[in-house]
Structures are given as C-alpha cells and as structure tokens.
PDB file of C-alpha atoms in Angstrom:
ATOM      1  CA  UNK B  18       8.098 -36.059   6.559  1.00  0.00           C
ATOM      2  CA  UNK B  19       6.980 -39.724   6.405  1.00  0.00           C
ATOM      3  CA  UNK B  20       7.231 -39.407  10.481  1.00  0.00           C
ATOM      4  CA  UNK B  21       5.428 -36.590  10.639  1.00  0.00           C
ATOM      5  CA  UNK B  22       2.414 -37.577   8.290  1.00  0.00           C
ATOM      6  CA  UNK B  23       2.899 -41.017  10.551  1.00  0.00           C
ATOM      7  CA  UNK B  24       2.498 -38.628  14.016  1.00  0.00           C
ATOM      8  CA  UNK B  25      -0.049 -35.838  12.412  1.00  0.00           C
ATOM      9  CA  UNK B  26      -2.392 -37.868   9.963  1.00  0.00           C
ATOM     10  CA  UNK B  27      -4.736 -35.479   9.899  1.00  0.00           C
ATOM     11  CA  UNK B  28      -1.896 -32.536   9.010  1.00  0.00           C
ATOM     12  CA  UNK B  29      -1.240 -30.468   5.837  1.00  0.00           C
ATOM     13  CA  UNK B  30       2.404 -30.485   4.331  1.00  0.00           C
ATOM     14  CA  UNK B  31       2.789 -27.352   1.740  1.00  0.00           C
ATOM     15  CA  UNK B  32       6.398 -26.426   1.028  1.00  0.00           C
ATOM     16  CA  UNK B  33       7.042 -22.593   1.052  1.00  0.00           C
ATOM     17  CA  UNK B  34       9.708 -23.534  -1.881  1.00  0.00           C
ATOM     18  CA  UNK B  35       8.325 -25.219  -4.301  1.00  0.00           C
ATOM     19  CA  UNK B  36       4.202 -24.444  -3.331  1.00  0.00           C
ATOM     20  CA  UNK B  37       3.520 -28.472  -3.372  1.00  0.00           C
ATOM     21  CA  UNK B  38       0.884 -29.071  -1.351  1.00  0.00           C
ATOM     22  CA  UNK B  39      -0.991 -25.677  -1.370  1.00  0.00           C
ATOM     23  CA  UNK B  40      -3.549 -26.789  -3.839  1.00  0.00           C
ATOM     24  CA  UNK B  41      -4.364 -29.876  -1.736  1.00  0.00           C
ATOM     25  CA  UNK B  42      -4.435 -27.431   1.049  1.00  0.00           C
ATOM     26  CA  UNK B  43      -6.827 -25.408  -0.727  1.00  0.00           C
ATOM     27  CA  UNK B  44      -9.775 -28.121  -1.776  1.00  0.00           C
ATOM     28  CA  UNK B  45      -9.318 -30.034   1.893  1.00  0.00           C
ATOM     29  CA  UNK B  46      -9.854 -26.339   3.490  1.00  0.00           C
ATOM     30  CA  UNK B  47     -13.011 -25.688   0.871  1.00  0.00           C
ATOM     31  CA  UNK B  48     -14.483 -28.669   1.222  1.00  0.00           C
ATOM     32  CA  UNK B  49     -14.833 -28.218   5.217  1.00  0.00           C
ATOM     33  CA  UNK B  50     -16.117 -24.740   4.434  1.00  0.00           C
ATOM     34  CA  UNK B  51     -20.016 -23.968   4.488  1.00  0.00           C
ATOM     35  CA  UNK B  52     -22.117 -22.828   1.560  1.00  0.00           C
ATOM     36  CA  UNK B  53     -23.732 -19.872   1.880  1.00  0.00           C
ATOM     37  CA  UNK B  54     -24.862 -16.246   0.255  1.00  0.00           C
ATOM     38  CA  UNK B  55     -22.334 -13.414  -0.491  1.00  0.00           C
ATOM     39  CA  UNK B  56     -21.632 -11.490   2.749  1.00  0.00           C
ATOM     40  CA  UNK B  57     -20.659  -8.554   0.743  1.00  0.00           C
ATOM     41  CA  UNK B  58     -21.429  -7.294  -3.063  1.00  0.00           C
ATOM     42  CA  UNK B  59     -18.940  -9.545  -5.584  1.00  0.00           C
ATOM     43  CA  UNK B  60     -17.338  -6.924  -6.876  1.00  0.00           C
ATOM     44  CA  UNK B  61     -16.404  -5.081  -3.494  1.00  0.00           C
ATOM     45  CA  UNK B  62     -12.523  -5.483  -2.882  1.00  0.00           C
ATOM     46  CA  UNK B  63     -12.922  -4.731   1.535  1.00  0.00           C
ATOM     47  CA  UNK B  64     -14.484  -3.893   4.050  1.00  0.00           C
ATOM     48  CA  UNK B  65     -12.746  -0.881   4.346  1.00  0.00           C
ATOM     49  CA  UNK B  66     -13.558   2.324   1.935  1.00  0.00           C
ATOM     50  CA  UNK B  67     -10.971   2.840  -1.102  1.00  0.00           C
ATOM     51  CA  UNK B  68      -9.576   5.707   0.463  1.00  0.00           C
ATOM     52  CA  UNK B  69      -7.556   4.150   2.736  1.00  0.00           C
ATOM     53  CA  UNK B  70      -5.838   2.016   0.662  1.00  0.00           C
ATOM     54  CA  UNK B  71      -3.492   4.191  -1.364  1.00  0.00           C
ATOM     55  CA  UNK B  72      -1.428   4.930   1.843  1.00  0.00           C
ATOM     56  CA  UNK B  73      -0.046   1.509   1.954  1.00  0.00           C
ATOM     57  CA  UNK B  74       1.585   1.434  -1.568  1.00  0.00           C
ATOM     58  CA  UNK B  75       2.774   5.309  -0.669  1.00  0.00           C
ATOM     59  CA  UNK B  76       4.307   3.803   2.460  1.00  0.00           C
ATOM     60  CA  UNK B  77       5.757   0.671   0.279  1.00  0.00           C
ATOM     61  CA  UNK B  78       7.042   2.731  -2.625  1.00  0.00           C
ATOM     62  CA  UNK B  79       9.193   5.143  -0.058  1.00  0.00           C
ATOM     63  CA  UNK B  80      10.274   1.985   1.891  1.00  0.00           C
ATOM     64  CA  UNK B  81      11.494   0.328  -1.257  1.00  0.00           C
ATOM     65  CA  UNK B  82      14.042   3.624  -2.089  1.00  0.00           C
ATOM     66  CA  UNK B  83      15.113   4.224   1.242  1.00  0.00           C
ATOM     67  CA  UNK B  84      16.297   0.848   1.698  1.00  0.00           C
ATOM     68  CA  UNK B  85      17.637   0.797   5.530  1.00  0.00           C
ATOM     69  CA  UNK B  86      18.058   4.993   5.675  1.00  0.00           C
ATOM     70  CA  UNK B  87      14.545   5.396   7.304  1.00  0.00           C
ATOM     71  CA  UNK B  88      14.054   2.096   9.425  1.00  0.00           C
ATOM     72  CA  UNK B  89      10.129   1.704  10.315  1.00  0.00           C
ATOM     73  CA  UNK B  90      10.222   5.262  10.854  1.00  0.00           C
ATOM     74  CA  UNK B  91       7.964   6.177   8.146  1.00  0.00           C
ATOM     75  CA  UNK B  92       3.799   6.213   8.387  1.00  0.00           C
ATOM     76  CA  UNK B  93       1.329   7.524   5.255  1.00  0.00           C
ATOM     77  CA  UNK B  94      -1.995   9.515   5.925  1.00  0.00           C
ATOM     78  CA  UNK B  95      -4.454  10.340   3.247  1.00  0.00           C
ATOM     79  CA  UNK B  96      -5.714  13.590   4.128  1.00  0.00           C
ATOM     80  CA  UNK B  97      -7.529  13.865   0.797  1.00  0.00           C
ATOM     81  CA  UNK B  98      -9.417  12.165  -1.538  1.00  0.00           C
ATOM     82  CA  UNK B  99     -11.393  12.640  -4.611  1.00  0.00           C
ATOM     83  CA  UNK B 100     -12.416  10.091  -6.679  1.00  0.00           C
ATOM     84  CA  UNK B 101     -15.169  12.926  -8.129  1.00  0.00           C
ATOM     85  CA  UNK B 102     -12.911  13.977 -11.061  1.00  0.00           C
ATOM     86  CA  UNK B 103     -10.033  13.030 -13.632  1.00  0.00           C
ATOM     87  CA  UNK B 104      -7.514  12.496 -12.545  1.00  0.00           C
ATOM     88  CA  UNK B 105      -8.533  10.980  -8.876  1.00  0.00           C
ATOM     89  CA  UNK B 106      -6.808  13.484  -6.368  1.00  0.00           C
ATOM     90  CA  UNK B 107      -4.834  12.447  -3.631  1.00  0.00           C
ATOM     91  CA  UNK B 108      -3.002  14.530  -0.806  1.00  0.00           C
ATOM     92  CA  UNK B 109      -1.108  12.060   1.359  1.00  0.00           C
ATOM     93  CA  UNK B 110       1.809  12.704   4.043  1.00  0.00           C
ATOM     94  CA  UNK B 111       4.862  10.885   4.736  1.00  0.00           C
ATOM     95  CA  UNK B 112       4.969  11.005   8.633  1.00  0.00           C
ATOM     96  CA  UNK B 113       8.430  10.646  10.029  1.00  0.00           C
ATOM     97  CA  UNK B 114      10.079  11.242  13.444  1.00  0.00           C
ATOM     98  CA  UNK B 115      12.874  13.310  13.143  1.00  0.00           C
ATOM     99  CA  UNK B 116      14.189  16.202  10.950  1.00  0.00           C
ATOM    100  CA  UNK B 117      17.188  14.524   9.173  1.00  0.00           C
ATOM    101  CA  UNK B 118      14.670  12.190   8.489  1.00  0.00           C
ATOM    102  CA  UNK B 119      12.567  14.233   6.730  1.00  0.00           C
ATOM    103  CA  UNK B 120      15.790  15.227   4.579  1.00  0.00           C
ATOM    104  CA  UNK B 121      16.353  12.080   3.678  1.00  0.00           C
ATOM    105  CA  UNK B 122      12.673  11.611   2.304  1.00  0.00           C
ATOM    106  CA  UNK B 123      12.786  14.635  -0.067  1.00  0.00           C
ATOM    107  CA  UNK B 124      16.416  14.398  -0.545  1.00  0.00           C
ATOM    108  CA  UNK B 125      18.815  16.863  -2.565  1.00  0.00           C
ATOM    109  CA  UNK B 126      15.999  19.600  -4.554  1.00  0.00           C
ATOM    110  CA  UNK B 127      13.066  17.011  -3.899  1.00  0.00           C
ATOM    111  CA  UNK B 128      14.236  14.425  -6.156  1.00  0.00           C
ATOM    112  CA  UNK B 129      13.827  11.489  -3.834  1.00  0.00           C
ATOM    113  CA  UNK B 130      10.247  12.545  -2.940  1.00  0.00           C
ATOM    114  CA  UNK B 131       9.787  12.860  -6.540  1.00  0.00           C
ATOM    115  CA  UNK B 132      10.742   9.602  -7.389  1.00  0.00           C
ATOM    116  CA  UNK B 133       8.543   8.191  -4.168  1.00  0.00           C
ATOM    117  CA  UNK B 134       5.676   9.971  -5.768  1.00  0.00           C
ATOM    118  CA  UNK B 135       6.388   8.877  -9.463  1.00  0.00           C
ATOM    119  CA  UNK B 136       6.087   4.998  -7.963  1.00  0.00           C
ATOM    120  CA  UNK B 137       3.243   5.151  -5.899  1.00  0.00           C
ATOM    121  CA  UNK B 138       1.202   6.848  -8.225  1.00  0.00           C
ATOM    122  CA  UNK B 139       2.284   3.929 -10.500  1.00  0.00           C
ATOM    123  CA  UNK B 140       0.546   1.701  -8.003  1.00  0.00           C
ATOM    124  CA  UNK B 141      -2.651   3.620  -6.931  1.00  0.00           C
ATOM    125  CA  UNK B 142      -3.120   4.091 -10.384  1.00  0.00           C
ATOM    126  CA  UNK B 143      -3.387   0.144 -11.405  1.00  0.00           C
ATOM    127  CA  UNK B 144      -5.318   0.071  -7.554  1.00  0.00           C
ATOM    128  CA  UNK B 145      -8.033   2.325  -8.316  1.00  0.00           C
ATOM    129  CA  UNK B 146      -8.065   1.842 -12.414  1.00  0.00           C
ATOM    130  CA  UNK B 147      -8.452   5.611 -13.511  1.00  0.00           C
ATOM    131  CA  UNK B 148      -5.436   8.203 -13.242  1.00  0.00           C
ATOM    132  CA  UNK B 149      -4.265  10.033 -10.494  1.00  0.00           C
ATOM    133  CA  UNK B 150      -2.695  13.298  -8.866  1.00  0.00           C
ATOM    134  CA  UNK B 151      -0.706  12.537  -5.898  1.00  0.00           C
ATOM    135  CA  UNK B 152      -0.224  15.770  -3.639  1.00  0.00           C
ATOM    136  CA  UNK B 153       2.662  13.877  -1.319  1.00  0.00           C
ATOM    137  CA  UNK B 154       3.957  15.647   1.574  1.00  0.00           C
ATOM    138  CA  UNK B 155       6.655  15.113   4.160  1.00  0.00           C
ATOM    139  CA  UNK B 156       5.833  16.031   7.967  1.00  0.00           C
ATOM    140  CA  UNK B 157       7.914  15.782  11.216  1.00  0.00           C
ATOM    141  CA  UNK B 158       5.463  13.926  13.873  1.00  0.00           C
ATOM    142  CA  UNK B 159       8.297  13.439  16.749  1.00  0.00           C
ATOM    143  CA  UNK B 160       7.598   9.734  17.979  1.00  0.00           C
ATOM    144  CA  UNK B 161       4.406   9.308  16.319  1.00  0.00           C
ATOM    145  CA  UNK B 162       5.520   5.320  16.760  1.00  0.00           C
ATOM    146  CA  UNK B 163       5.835   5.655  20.677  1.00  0.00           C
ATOM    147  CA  UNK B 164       2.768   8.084  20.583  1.00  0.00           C
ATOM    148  CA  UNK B 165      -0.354   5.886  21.433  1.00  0.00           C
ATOM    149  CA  UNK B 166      -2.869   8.653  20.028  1.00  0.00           C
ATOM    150  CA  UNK B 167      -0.676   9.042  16.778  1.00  0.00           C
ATOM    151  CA  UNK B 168      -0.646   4.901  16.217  1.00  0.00           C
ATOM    152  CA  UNK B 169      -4.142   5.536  16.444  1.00  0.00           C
ATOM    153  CA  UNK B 170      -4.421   8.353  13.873  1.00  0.00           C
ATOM    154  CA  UNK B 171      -2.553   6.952  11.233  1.00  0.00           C
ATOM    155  CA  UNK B 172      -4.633   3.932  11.473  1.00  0.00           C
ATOM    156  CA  UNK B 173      -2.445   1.794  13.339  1.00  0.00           C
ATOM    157  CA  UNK B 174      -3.470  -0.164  16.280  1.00  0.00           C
ATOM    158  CA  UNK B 175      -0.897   0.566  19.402  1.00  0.00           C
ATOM    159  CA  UNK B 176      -0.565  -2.512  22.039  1.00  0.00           C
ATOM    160  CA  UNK B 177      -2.896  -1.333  24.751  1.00  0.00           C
ATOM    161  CA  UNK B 178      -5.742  -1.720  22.013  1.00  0.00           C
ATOM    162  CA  UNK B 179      -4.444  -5.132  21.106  1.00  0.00           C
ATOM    163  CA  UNK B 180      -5.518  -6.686  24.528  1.00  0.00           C
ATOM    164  CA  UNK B 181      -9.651  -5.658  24.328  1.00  0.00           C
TER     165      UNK B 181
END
C-alpha cells in the first residue's frame, strides 16, 4: 500500500473487508461535490414510478429458492398494480424460457410458487409500507433473453440499445 499511496497520492484506499477507508472516501467525495437545491421532492425514493419496483424482489425471492435449477432464465413483469385499495394488488409473471422450466417454478401442487410468493410479498410489503396481494404467475416466453423486443418489454436493455 505504502507504494501505492507513494505512486497515486491523490488515490482512495477502502478495503472491501473490513470497510476502512469508506468514510474517508465519503467526506473527500462530499466535499468536492457542489451545493445546490433538491433535484427531486425529499421524500421521493426514484426516478422511476413504484410500480416497477416490486418485480425485482419477485425476481430475487424466486432466484434465492431455485438456487442453480433456473440459471438467469427467469424475468418478472408487473402487469398490475393498485396501490388504490387495502391490501395493494399486484399481478406479476415469472417469465421463463422453457417448459420444464416453468415446472420447476411452481413445482410439485404449486408449492414452490407458493413459497416464491410468500417471500416476495414479505419484501414488497416492507417496500411499499402497507399490505399486499400478490397475483404471481408463471409464463413460457421461449428465449425472451435472446429476444431483443422481449429484453425490451420486461424492462431490460438488450446490447444494440447499449451503444446509442
């Protein structure tokens, strides 16, 4: 380190380990940082509207059971929500490419889709702070990750649109 520090003066060291160094990070970052007004109310989480954020821990929650069953091959789409009444409703989808794969997902009398949907209702719940119904589906979409126009639809961003 003492050779780096000696090369790089100007440089950072933060140790993924042990965190030294972040908080030092943090101020020398803050302090280079300009002052200005809010860009965006205080209390607003993203940019991006609160529907679109329970797909994520749906995703995370069936990723998490499946272990190395369902490789990557899994996407989440919200096709409803309504944060209108008690409990919040939900309808979200569980895209995956093949047919055995969708097996696996719901698994023997739906108990593994079950237990997916137990979980991430655990999480959208703490997300979105009231209680929820989650309406969770599983759909074939034969490969939706090769599928440029499917990448798009489930709000991911294929490599063509990377490059503009």
């Amino acid at each position: 380190r003492a050779g780096l520090a000696a090369d790089f003066p100007e440089a950072a060291f933060i140790s993924a380990v042990t965190s030294e160094g972040i908080d030092e990070l943090l101020a020398r970052v803050g302090a280079l940082l300009p002052v200005s007004p809010y860009l965006y109310p205080d209390d607003e989480l993203s940019t991006q509207s609160l529907r679109s954020f329970p797909a994520e821990p749906v995703r995370e929650s069936a990723l998490e059971q499946l272990d190395d069953e369902v490789p990557y091959s899994v996407a989440c789409e919200i096709e409803e929500f309504r944060e209108d009444r008690t409990p919040v409703f939900i309808r979200a989808v569980l895209h995956v490419e093949r047919e055995s794969q969708k097996g696996i997902l719901v698994g023997a009398k739906g108990s593994r889709i079950r237990e997916i949907g137990r979980a991430s209702r655990q999480k959208i719940e703490a997300l979105v702070g009231a209680p929820v119904f989650l309406d969770l589906r599983v759909k074939v979409l034969p490969n939706w990750r090769r599928d440029q126009n499917a990448l798009r639809r489930l709000g991911y961003k294929p490599p063509e649109d990377r490059a503009s």
